[in-house]
mmCIF file of C-alpha atoms in Angstrom:
data_model
loop_
_atom_site.group_PDB
_atom_site.id
_atom_site.type_symbol
_atom_site.label_atom_id
_atom_site.label_comp_id
_atom_site.label_asym_id
_atom_site.label_seq_id
_atom_site.Cartn_x
_atom_site.Cartn_y
_atom_site.Cartn_z
ATOM 1 C CA UNK A 1 -31.947 21.738 -23.629
ATOM 2 C CA UNK A 2 -30.912 19.366 -20.808
ATOM 3 C CA UNK A 3 -27.267 19.504 -21.882
ATOM 4 C CA UNK A 4 -27.316 23.310 -21.839
ATOM 5 C CA UNK A 5 -28.828 23.360 -18.336
ATOM 6 C CA UNK A 6 -26.188 20.923 -17.090
ATOM 7 C CA UNK A 7 -23.420 23.067 -18.544
ATOM 8 C CA UNK A 8 -24.881 26.300 -17.129
ATOM 9 C CA UNK A 9 -25.797 25.077 -13.648
ATOM 10 C CA UNK A 10 -23.446 22.136 -12.970
ATOM 11 C CA UNK A 11 -20.310 22.270 -15.122
ATOM 12 C CA UNK A 12 -19.587 25.980 -15.446
ATOM 13 C CA UNK A 13 -19.965 27.387 -11.895
ATOM 14 C CA UNK A 14 -17.952 26.507 -8.806
ATOM 15 C CA UNK A 15 -19.715 24.526 -6.090
ATOM 16 C CA UNK A 16 -19.193 23.902 -2.377
ATOM 17 C CA UNK A 17 -17.717 20.568 -1.335
ATOM 18 C CA UNK A 18 -16.938 18.862 1.943
ATOM 19 C CA UNK A 19 -13.977 16.497 2.080
ATOM 20 C CA UNK A 20 -13.921 14.166 5.076
ATOM 21 C CA UNK A 21 -10.577 13.731 6.847
ATOM 22 C CA UNK A 22 -9.244 11.498 9.573
ATOM 23 C CA UNK A 23 -9.546 13.306 12.913
ATOM 24 C CA UNK A 24 -6.310 15.182 13.628
ATOM 25 C CA UNK A 25 -5.210 15.137 9.986
ATOM 26 C CA UNK A 26 -7.440 17.885 8.614
ATOM 27 C CA UNK A 27 -4.488 20.188 7.839
ATOM 28 C CA UNK A 28 -2.645 17.272 6.258
ATOM 29 C CA UNK A 29 -5.598 16.734 3.927
ATOM 30 C CA UNK A 30 -5.691 20.455 3.124
ATOM 31 C CA UNK A 31 -1.995 20.214 2.210
ATOM 32 C CA UNK A 32 -2.700 17.328 -0.152
ATOM 33 C CA UNK A 33 -5.605 19.183 -1.762
ATOM 34 C CA UNK A 34 -3.312 22.169 -2.353
ATOM 35 C CA UNK A 35 -0.804 19.861 -4.051
ATOM 36 C CA UNK A 36 -3.615 18.674 -6.302
ATOM 37 C CA UNK A 37 -4.519 22.228 -7.297
ATOM 38 C CA UNK A 38 -7.216 23.211 -4.768
ATOM 39 C CA UNK A 39 -5.557 25.791 -2.540
ATOM 40 C CA UNK A 40 -8.535 27.681 -1.083
ATOM 41 C CA UNK A 41 -9.747 25.440 1.739
ATOM 42 C CA UNK A 42 -11.365 25.980 5.113
ATOM 43 C CA UNK A 43 -10.410 23.457 7.787
ATOM 44 C CA UNK A 44 -13.007 22.240 10.280
ATOM 45 C CA UNK A 45 -12.892 19.336 12.748
ATOM 46 C CA UNK A 46 -13.156 16.152 10.722
ATOM 47 C CA UNK A 47 -13.309 17.715 7.265
ATOM 48 C CA UNK A 48 -12.123 20.368 4.820
ATOM 49 C CA UNK A 49 -14.507 22.721 3.015
ATOM 50 C CA UNK A 50 -13.637 23.965 -0.457
ATOM 51 C CA UNK A 51 -15.102 25.680 -3.498
ATOM 52 C CA UNK A 52 -14.196 24.410 -6.954
ATOM 53 C CA UNK A 53 -15.569 23.298 -10.292
ATOM 54 C CA UNK A 54 -17.017 19.811 -10.412
ATOM 55 C CA UNK A 55 -14.635 18.419 -13.030
ATOM 56 C CA UNK A 56 -11.634 19.496 -10.937
ATOM 57 C CA UNK A 57 -13.110 17.709 -7.935
ATOM 58 C CA UNK A 58 -13.618 14.522 -9.972
ATOM 59 C CA UNK A 59 -9.914 14.599 -10.803
ATOM 60 C CA UNK A 60 -8.977 15.316 -7.195
ATOM 61 C CA UNK A 61 -11.037 12.367 -5.932
ATOM 62 C CA UNK A 62 -9.111 10.110 -8.302
ATOM 63 C CA UNK A 63 -5.691 11.294 -7.100
ATOM 64 C CA UNK A 64 -6.314 11.896 -3.397
ATOM 65 C CA UNK A 65 -4.893 9.290 -1.029
ATOM 66 C CA UNK A 66 -5.767 11.049 2.264
ATOM 67 C CA UNK A 67 -9.446 11.949 1.817
ATOM 68 C CA UNK A 68 -12.105 9.624 3.228
ATOM 69 C CA UNK A 69 -14.971 10.914 1.034
ATOM 70 C CA UNK A 70 -16.131 13.907 -1.020
ATOM 71 C CA UNK A 71 -19.601 15.460 -0.814
ATOM 72 C CA UNK A 72 -21.120 18.184 -2.979
ATOM 73 C CA UNK A 73 -23.568 20.660 -1.435
ATOM 74 C CA UNK A 74 -26.836 20.570 -3.377
ATOM 75 C CA UNK A 75 -29.051 22.695 -1.143
ATOM 76 C CA UNK A 76 -29.190 24.527 2.196
ATOM 77 C CA UNK A 77 -32.241 26.163 3.727
ATOM 78 C CA UNK A 78 -34.015 27.011 6.964
ATOM 79 C CA UNK A 79 -36.620 24.372 7.747
ATOM 80 C CA UNK A 80 -38.798 24.021 10.824
ATOM 81 C CA UNK A 81 -41.595 21.750 9.510
ATOM 82 C CA UNK A 82 -42.264 18.959 7.010
ATOM 83 C CA UNK A 83 -44.243 21.176 4.652
ATOM 84 C CA UNK A 84 -41.223 23.456 4.188
ATOM 85 C CA UNK A 85 -38.947 20.433 3.789
ATOM 86 C CA UNK A 86 -41.074 18.942 0.997
ATOM 87 C CA UNK A 87 -41.381 22.279 -0.805
ATOM 88 C CA UNK A 88 -37.610 22.908 -0.743
ATOM 89 C CA UNK A 89 -36.727 19.375 -1.816
ATOM 90 C CA UNK A 90 -39.161 19.599 -4.747
ATOM 91 C CA UNK A 91 -37.541 22.862 -5.891
ATOM 92 C CA UNK A 92 -34.106 21.271 -6.458
ATOM 93 C CA UNK A 93 -33.494 20.318 -10.130
ATOM 94 C CA UNK A 94 -32.503 16.750 -9.259
ATOM 95 C CA UNK A 95 -32.339 15.721 -12.915
ATOM 96 C CA UNK A 96 -29.152 17.794 -13.206
ATOM 97 C CA UNK A 97 -27.448 16.028 -10.292
ATOM 98 C CA UNK A 98 -28.731 12.470 -9.990
ATOM 99 C CA UNK A 99 -28.892 9.470 -12.316
ATOM 100 C CA UNK A 100 -32.029 7.610 -13.253
ATOM 101 C CA UNK A 101 -32.637 3.896 -12.765
ATOM 102 C CA UNK A 102 -30.621 3.653 -9.539
ATOM 103 C CA UNK A 103 -31.683 3.364 -5.914
ATOM 104 C CA UNK A 104 -31.869 6.480 -3.747
ATOM 105 C CA UNK A 105 -30.066 6.192 -0.406
ATOM 106 C CA UNK A 106 -30.437 8.843 2.300
ATOM 107 C CA UNK A 107 -28.483 9.242 5.523
ATOM 108 C CA UNK A 108 -30.039 11.696 7.997
ATOM 109 C CA UNK A 109 -28.483 13.413 11.014
ATOM 110 C CA UNK A 110 -30.323 15.942 13.165
ATOM 111 C CA UNK A 111 -29.127 18.104 16.075
ATOM 112 C CA UNK A 112 -30.974 20.861 17.952
ATOM 113 C CA UNK A 113 -33.750 20.965 15.331
ATOM 114 C CA UNK A 114 -37.531 20.732 15.387
ATOM 115 C CA UNK A 115 -37.374 18.051 12.712
ATOM 116 C CA UNK A 116 -35.535 15.235 14.447
ATOM 117 C CA UNK A 117 -37.216 11.943 13.485
ATOM 118 C CA UNK A 118 -34.752 10.478 10.981
ATOM 119 C CA UNK A 119 -37.158 7.977 9.486
ATOM 120 C CA UNK A 120 -39.834 10.604 8.862
ATOM 121 C CA UNK A 121 -37.330 13.005 7.283
ATOM 122 C CA UNK A 122 -36.006 10.249 5.004
ATOM 123 C CA UNK A 123 -39.525 9.245 3.939
ATOM 124 C CA UNK A 124 -40.567 12.820 3.045
ATOM 125 C CA UNK A 125 -37.424 13.348 0.984
ATOM 126 C CA UNK A 126 -37.716 10.022 -0.870
ATOM 127 C CA UNK A 127 -41.328 10.774 -1.754
ATOM 128 C CA UNK A 128 -40.203 13.921 -3.577
ATOM 129 C CA UNK A 129 -37.172 12.637 -5.534
ATOM 130 C CA UNK A 130 -37.506 10.297 -8.523
ATOM 131 C CA UNK A 131 -33.784 9.758 -9.064
ATOM 132 C CA UNK A 132 -30.982 7.671 -7.525
ATOM 133 C CA UNK A 133 -27.719 8.333 -5.689
ATOM 134 C CA UNK A 134 -26.685 8.794 -2.080
ATOM 135 C CA UNK A 135 -27.646 11.950 -0.168
ATOM 136 C CA UNK A 136 -26.387 12.989 3.259
ATOM 137 C CA UNK A 137 -28.971 15.234 4.927
ATOM 138 C CA UNK A 138 -27.938 17.188 8.012
ATOM 139 C CA UNK A 139 -30.145 19.307 10.292
ATOM 140 C CA UNK A 140 -28.513 21.695 12.746
ATOM 141 C CA UNK A 141 -30.413 24.483 14.509
ATOM 142 C CA UNK A 142 -33.232 24.056 11.959
ATOM 143 C CA UNK A 143 -30.840 24.573 9.036
ATOM 144 C CA UNK A 144 -31.065 21.692 6.564
ATOM 145 C CA UNK A 145 -28.097 21.008 4.280
ATOM 146 C CA UNK A 146 -28.228 18.366 1.552
ATOM 147 C CA UNK A 147 -24.979 16.834 0.299
ATOM 148 C CA UNK A 148 -24.464 14.479 -2.631
ATOM 149 C CA UNK A 149 -21.920 11.710 -2.033
ATOM 150 C CA UNK A 150 -19.583 11.653 -5.050
ATOM 151 C CA UNK A 151 -17.621 8.536 -4.138
ATOM 152 C CA UNK A 152 -19.943 5.683 -3.211
ATOM 153 C CA UNK A 153 -17.736 3.326 -1.234
ATOM 154 C CA UNK A 154 -15.392 5.147 1.211
ATOM 155 C CA UNK A 155 -12.120 6.112 -0.443
ATOM 156 C CA UNK A 156 -9.973 3.791 1.675
ATOM 157 C CA UNK A 157 -11.612 0.933 -0.215
ATOM 158 C CA UNK A 158 -9.296 1.037 -3.191
ATOM 159 C CA UNK A 159 -10.228 -2.494 -4.269
ATOM 160 C CA UNK A 160 -6.691 -3.836 -4.195
ATOM 161 C CA UNK A 161 -5.553 -5.129 -0.782
ATOM 162 C CA UNK A 162 -5.724 -8.273 1.304
ATOM 163 C CA UNK A 163 -5.554 -7.432 5.016
ATOM 164 C CA UNK A 164 -4.224 -8.935 8.226
ATOM 165 C CA UNK A 165 -5.762 -8.587 11.709
ATOM 166 C CA UNK A 166 -6.702 -5.018 12.770
ATOM 167 C CA UNK A 167 -5.831 -3.382 9.419
ATOM 168 C CA UNK A 168 -5.160 0.342 9.155
ATOM 169 C CA UNK A 169 -7.210 2.185 6.555
ATOM 170 C CA UNK A 170 -5.230 3.246 3.497
ATOM 171 C CA UNK A 171 -6.350 6.861 3.867
ATOM 172 C CA UNK A 172 -5.016 7.038 7.442
ATOM 173 C CA UNK A 173 -1.706 5.475 6.400
ATOM 174 C CA UNK A 174 -1.392 8.007 3.570
ATOM 175 C CA UNK A 175 -2.165 10.870 5.966
ATOM 176 C CA UNK A 176 0.608 9.708 8.297
ATOM 177 C CA UNK A 177 3.053 9.381 5.390
ATOM 178 C CA UNK A 178 2.301 12.896 4.172
ATOM 179 C CA UNK A 179 2.497 14.369 7.680
ATOM 180 C CA UNK A 180 5.899 12.687 8.103
ATOM 181 C CA UNK A 181 7.132 14.214 4.792
ATOM 182 C CA UNK A 182 8.017 10.727 3.551
ATOM 183 C CA UNK A 183 9.012 11.873 0.061
ATOM 184 C CA UNK A 184 12.030 13.841 1.263
ATOM 185 C CA UNK A 185 13.796 10.623 2.349
ATOM 186 C CA UNK A 186 15.520 8.143 0.072
ATOM 187 C CA UNK A 187 14.575 5.180 2.257
ATOM 188 C CA UNK A 188 11.382 4.093 4.019
ATOM 189 C CA UNK A 189 11.659 1.362 6.666
ATOM 190 C CA UNK A 190 8.334 -0.353 7.406
ATOM 191 C CA UNK A 191 8.754 -3.170 9.971
ATOM 192 C CA UNK A 192 5.772 -4.670 11.844
ATOM 193 C CA UNK A 193 4.117 -4.103 8.459
ATOM 194 C CA UNK A 194 1.017 -6.300 8.812
ATOM 195 C CA UNK A 195 -0.541 -6.177 5.350
ATOM 196 C CA UNK A 196 1.992 -3.551 4.246
ATOM 197 C CA UNK A 197 -0.294 -0.534 4.021
ATOM 198 C CA UNK A 198 2.459 2.083 4.607
ATOM 199 C CA UNK A 199 4.711 0.520 1.977
ATOM 200 C CA UNK A 200 1.880 0.130 -0.522
ATOM 201 C CA UNK A 201 0.705 3.718 -0.163
ATOM 202 C CA UNK A 202 4.247 5.084 -0.419
ATOM 203 C CA UNK A 203 5.073 2.951 -3.470
ATOM 204 C CA UNK A 204 1.919 3.986 -5.318
ATOM 205 C CA UNK A 205 2.356 7.649 -4.412
ATOM 206 C CA UNK A 206 5.888 7.597 -5.809
ATOM 207 C CA UNK A 207 4.881 5.689 -8.938
ATOM 208 C CA UNK A 208 5.353 7.485 -12.248
ATOM 209 C CA UNK A 209 3.083 5.116 -14.183
ATOM 210 C CA UNK A 210 -0.349 6.041 -15.508
ATOM 211 C CA UNK A 211 -3.225 6.243 -13.038
ATOM 212 C CA UNK A 212 -5.193 2.989 -12.889
ATOM 213 C CA UNK A 213 -8.454 2.468 -11.006
ATOM 214 C CA UNK A 214 -9.627 -0.753 -9.388
ATOM 215 C CA UNK A 215 -12.996 0.681 -8.388
ATOM 216 C CA UNK A 216 -15.767 2.931 -9.665
ATOM 217 C CA UNK A 217 -16.942 6.263 -8.237
ATOM 218 C CA UNK A 218 -20.521 7.470 -7.955
ATOM 219 C CA UNK A 219 -19.660 10.731 -9.725
ATOM 220 C CA UNK A 220 -19.366 8.668 -12.933
ATOM 221 C CA UNK A 221 -23.169 8.178 -12.768
ATOM 222 C CA UNK A 222 -23.914 11.915 -12.764
ATOM 223 C CA UNK A 223 -25.588 13.366 -15.899
ATOM 224 C CA UNK A 224 -22.680 15.827 -16.239
ATOM 225 C CA UNK A 225 -20.020 13.092 -16.375
ATOM 226 C CA UNK A 226 -18.190 12.601 -19.667
ATOM 227 C CA UNK A 227 -16.278 9.326 -19.804
ATOM 228 C CA UNK A 228 -14.000 10.233 -22.726
ATOM 229 C CA UNK A 229 -12.734 13.414 -21.053
ATOM 230 C CA UNK A 230 -12.185 11.564 -17.770
ATOM 231 C CA UNK A 231 -10.236 8.739 -19.454
ATOM 232 C CA UNK A 232 -8.076 11.345 -21.193
ATOM 233 C CA UNK A 233 -7.292 12.831 -17.772
ATOM 234 C CA UNK A 234 -6.332 9.387 -16.406
ATOM 235 C CA UNK A 235 -3.890 8.799 -19.255
ATOM 236 C CA UNK A 236 -2.084 12.102 -18.652
ATOM 237 C CA UNK A 237 -2.253 12.403 -14.857
ATOM 238 C CA UNK A 238 0.726 11.765 -12.577
ATOM 239 C CA UNK A 239 0.910 11.263 -8.840
ATOM 240 C CA UNK A 240 2.201 14.408 -7.061
ATOM 241 C CA UNK A 241 5.195 12.490 -5.639
ATOM 242 C CA UNK A 242 6.054 10.588 -8.839
ATOM 243 C CA UNK A 243 9.777 9.838 -8.952
ATOM 244 C CA UNK A 244 11.803 12.111 -11.179
ATOM 245 C CA UNK A 245 14.579 10.822 -13.391
ATOM 246 C CA UNK A 246 17.573 9.827 -11.258
ATOM 247 C CA UNK A 247 15.644 10.164 -7.979
ATOM 248 C CA UNK A 248 15.973 7.261 -5.527
ATOM 249 C CA UNK A 249 13.387 5.856 -3.157
ATOM 250 C CA UNK A 250 13.862 2.517 -1.413
ATOM 251 C CA UNK A 251 11.137 0.731 0.577
ATOM 252 C CA UNK A 252 12.144 -1.941 3.107
ATOM 253 C CA UNK A 253 9.059 -3.793 4.314
ATOM 254 C CA UNK A 254 9.122 -6.625 6.855
ATOM 255 C CA UNK A 255 7.131 -8.532 9.448
ATOM 256 C CA UNK A 256 7.965 -11.434 11.755
ATOM 257 C CA UNK A 257 4.817 -13.307 10.648
ATOM 258 C CA UNK A 258 5.118 -15.623 7.652
ATOM 259 C CA UNK A 259 1.395 -15.149 6.940
ATOM 260 C CA UNK A 260 1.786 -11.355 6.937
ATOM 261 C CA UNK A 261 4.725 -11.563 4.536
ATOM 262 C CA UNK A 262 2.659 -13.669 2.114
ATOM 263 C CA UNK A 263 -0.134 -11.097 2.323
ATOM 264 C CA UNK A 264 2.276 -8.228 1.629
ATOM 265 C CA UNK A 265 3.748 -10.036 -1.382
ATOM 266 C CA UNK A 266 0.254 -10.565 -2.779
ATOM 267 C CA UNK A 267 -0.611 -6.880 -2.258
ATOM 268 C CA UNK A 268 2.659 -5.542 -3.646
ATOM 269 C CA UNK A 269 2.481 -7.404 -6.984
ATOM 270 C CA UNK A 270 5.082 -5.649 -9.164
ATOM 271 C CA UNK A 271 5.596 -2.616 -6.910
ATOM 272 C CA UNK A 272 9.225 -1.775 -6.037
ATOM 273 C CA UNK A 273 9.083 -2.948 -2.407
ATOM 274 C CA UNK A 274 11.749 -5.101 -0.744
ATOM 275 C CA UNK A 275 9.828 -7.616 1.367
ATOM 276 C CA UNK A 276 11.213 -10.103 3.874
ATOM 277 C CA UNK A 277 10.335 -12.014 7.018
ATOM 278 C CA UNK A 278 12.204 -10.409 9.906
ATOM 279 C CA UNK A 279 11.592 -9.273 13.466
ATOM 280 C CA UNK A 280 11.912 -5.520 14.031
ATOM 281 C CA UNK A 281 14.246 -6.148 16.949
ATOM 282 C CA UNK A 282 16.645 -8.014 14.640
ATOM 283 C CA UNK A 283 16.893 -5.269 12.018
ATOM 284 C CA UNK A 284 20.373 -3.788 11.399
ATOM 285 C CA UNK A 285 21.082 -0.139 12.249
ATOM 286 C CA UNK A 286 20.105 2.527 9.748
ATOM 287 C CA UNK A 287 20.239 6.299 9.339
ATOM 288 C CA UNK A 288 18.933 9.034 7.062
ATOM 289 C CA UNK A 289 15.668 7.147 6.572
ATOM 290 C CA UNK A 290 12.056 7.356 7.720
ATOM 291 C CA UNK A 291 11.111 4.600 10.174
ATOM 292 C CA UNK A 292 7.364 3.925 10.276
ATOM 293 C CA UNK A 293 5.969 1.688 13.010
ATOM 294 C CA UNK A 294 2.443 0.448 13.656
ATOM 295 C CA UNK A 295 2.959 -1.955 16.596
ATOM 296 C CA UNK A 296 0.164 -3.986 18.199
ATOM 297 C CA UNK A 297 -2.200 -2.034 20.446
ATOM 298 C CA UNK A 298 -5.642 -2.441 21.971
ATOM 299 C CA UNK A 299 -6.386 -6.090 22.737
ATOM 300 C CA UNK A 300 -3.318 -7.191 20.808
ATOM 301 C CA UNK A 301 -1.046 -5.280 23.190
ATOM 302 C CA UNK A 302 -2.170 -7.409 26.140
ATOM 303 C CA UNK A 303 -0.097 -10.218 24.694
ATOM 304 C CA UNK A 304 3.089 -8.138 24.506
ATOM 305 C CA UNK A 305 3.764 -6.294 27.744
ATOM 306 C CA UNK A 306 6.466 -3.593 27.764
ATOM 307 C CA UNK A 307 6.498 -3.587 23.961
ATOM 308 C CA UNK A 308 6.799 0.188 23.654
ATOM 309 C CA UNK A 309 9.657 0.335 26.144
ATOM 310 C CA UNK A 310 11.527 -2.240 24.076
ATOM 311 C CA UNK A 311 10.775 -0.299 20.891
ATOM 312 C CA UNK A 312 12.205 2.876 22.456
ATOM 313 C CA UNK A 313 15.405 1.005 23.376
ATOM 314 C CA UNK A 314 15.765 -0.388 19.844
ATOM 315 C CA UNK A 315 15.268 3.051 18.303
ATOM 316 C CA UNK A 316 17.861 4.632 20.617
ATOM 317 C CA UNK A 317 20.340 1.885 19.792
ATOM 318 C CA UNK A 318 19.905 1.532 16.004
ATOM 319 C CA UNK A 319 17.643 4.257 14.573
ATOM 320 C CA UNK A 320 18.387 7.460 16.454
ATOM 321 C CA UNK A 321 19.584 9.106 13.220
ATOM 322 C CA UNK A 322 16.295 8.326 11.439
ATOM 323 C CA UNK A 323 13.082 10.309 11.218
ATOM 324 C CA UNK A 324 10.268 8.531 13.036
ATOM 325 C CA UNK A 325 6.507 8.060 12.796
ATOM 326 C CA UNK A 326 5.077 5.647 15.371
ATOM 327 C CA UNK A 327 1.425 4.782 15.966
ATOM 328 C CA UNK A 328 0.640 4.255 19.667
ATOM 329 C CA UNK A 329 -2.504 3.816 21.726
ATOM 330 C CA UNK A 330 -3.327 7.178 23.299
ATOM 331 C CA UNK A 331 -2.301 5.927 26.751
ATOM 332 C CA UNK A 332 1.106 4.727 25.537
ATOM 333 C CA UNK A 333 2.333 7.991 24.023
ATOM 334 C CA UNK A 334 6.067 8.065 23.346
ATOM 335 C CA UNK A 335 8.168 11.035 24.367
ATOM 336 C CA UNK A 336 8.052 12.978 21.102
ATOM 337 C CA UNK A 337 7.310 16.690 20.800
ATOM 338 C CA UNK A 338 5.025 16.282 17.778
ATOM 339 C CA UNK A 339 1.883 14.195 18.336
ATOM 340 C CA UNK A 340 -1.387 13.895 16.444
ATOM 341 C CA UNK A 341 -4.359 12.211 18.111
ATOM 342 C CA UNK A 342 -6.745 10.267 15.917
ATOM 343 C CA UNK A 343 -8.675 6.989 15.756
ATOM 344 C CA UNK A 344 -7.927 3.641 14.132
ATOM 345 C CA UNK A 345 -10.460 0.830 14.246
ATOM 346 C CA UNK A 346 -12.367 2.629 17.001
ATOM 347 C CA UNK A 347 -9.248 2.895 19.194
ATOM 348 C CA UNK A 348 -7.954 6.357 20.112
ATOM 349 C CA UNK A 349 -4.354 6.589 18.956
ATOM 350 C CA UNK A 350 -1.460 9.011 18.988
ATOM 351 C CA UNK A 351 0.805 9.317 15.966
ATOM 352 C CA UNK A 352 4.187 10.359 17.335
ATOM 353 C CA UNK A 353 6.468 12.089 14.845
ATOM 354 C CA UNK A 354 10.088 13.113 14.952
ATOM 355 C CA UNK A 355 12.034 14.576 12.049
#
């Protein structure tokens, strides 16, 4: 009986999902989702809305490198008092969505609504759900929407990287790579690499080996999840940019810090990345490549005055025939026509791109 209800109400129909993006890269995320087979998306600030079957979304979570998190809409209703809230929460068949024997976590946000006390809202909901999982509850103009977090830990936590000071999240690095159309170049140059996040993301995206996971997802705890079918998917799945036979892709990764180079070598393991200790300003000229730069900014920039002016001179001298993607603080924007404003580590940045 339970299995039939799960198939009828959870597996078979399409559901609404919200996929969280890095600010400024919402269309980039929508492009990645389309590559992964989910073409009908609606872009909003900070996220992408989509409608799909749950199993397809599980697969997409596994392959996506740009998304920050995935949430599934469980309920939405008008609610102006606690009595209505409790009644609506009780009416949801939670046994079809949530696992038993796990802790229930609730994150509440409320804007322009009569129910605004987050602690009271959380308490009323917890008192009416006897299952576990993480729910994101949002009130806006007295409309309550309840979303089930399918991922658990944010998706940039891939469980596989040591980091240097002020690390960039993997999902932001992947978004920049995709926006810069990295896969159309035969060479990626990644100086000032830090912990090597650009090189790592590019190398894994271009890998043609089987998908391996170094972390678990909360969707695997759902009653509808079937481990055998999911493992079969992992064995057959390929990254969308997997190298084809005879295709070339070279990654040159460097940093002037010996400590950073050791970190990159640890992170890279057996990935096809050429790693060496070298200052960006000593690199030889290159062309027909993508140059990716994430120089120091914020407090780190105070130690290196005129850095961006020197970078511009080096590019003009040795890399003017390369495509460029450079991360700058928002007040140090370089003179490129294409700019995307976002945030990294709480600092407002501009990603300057030139094909």
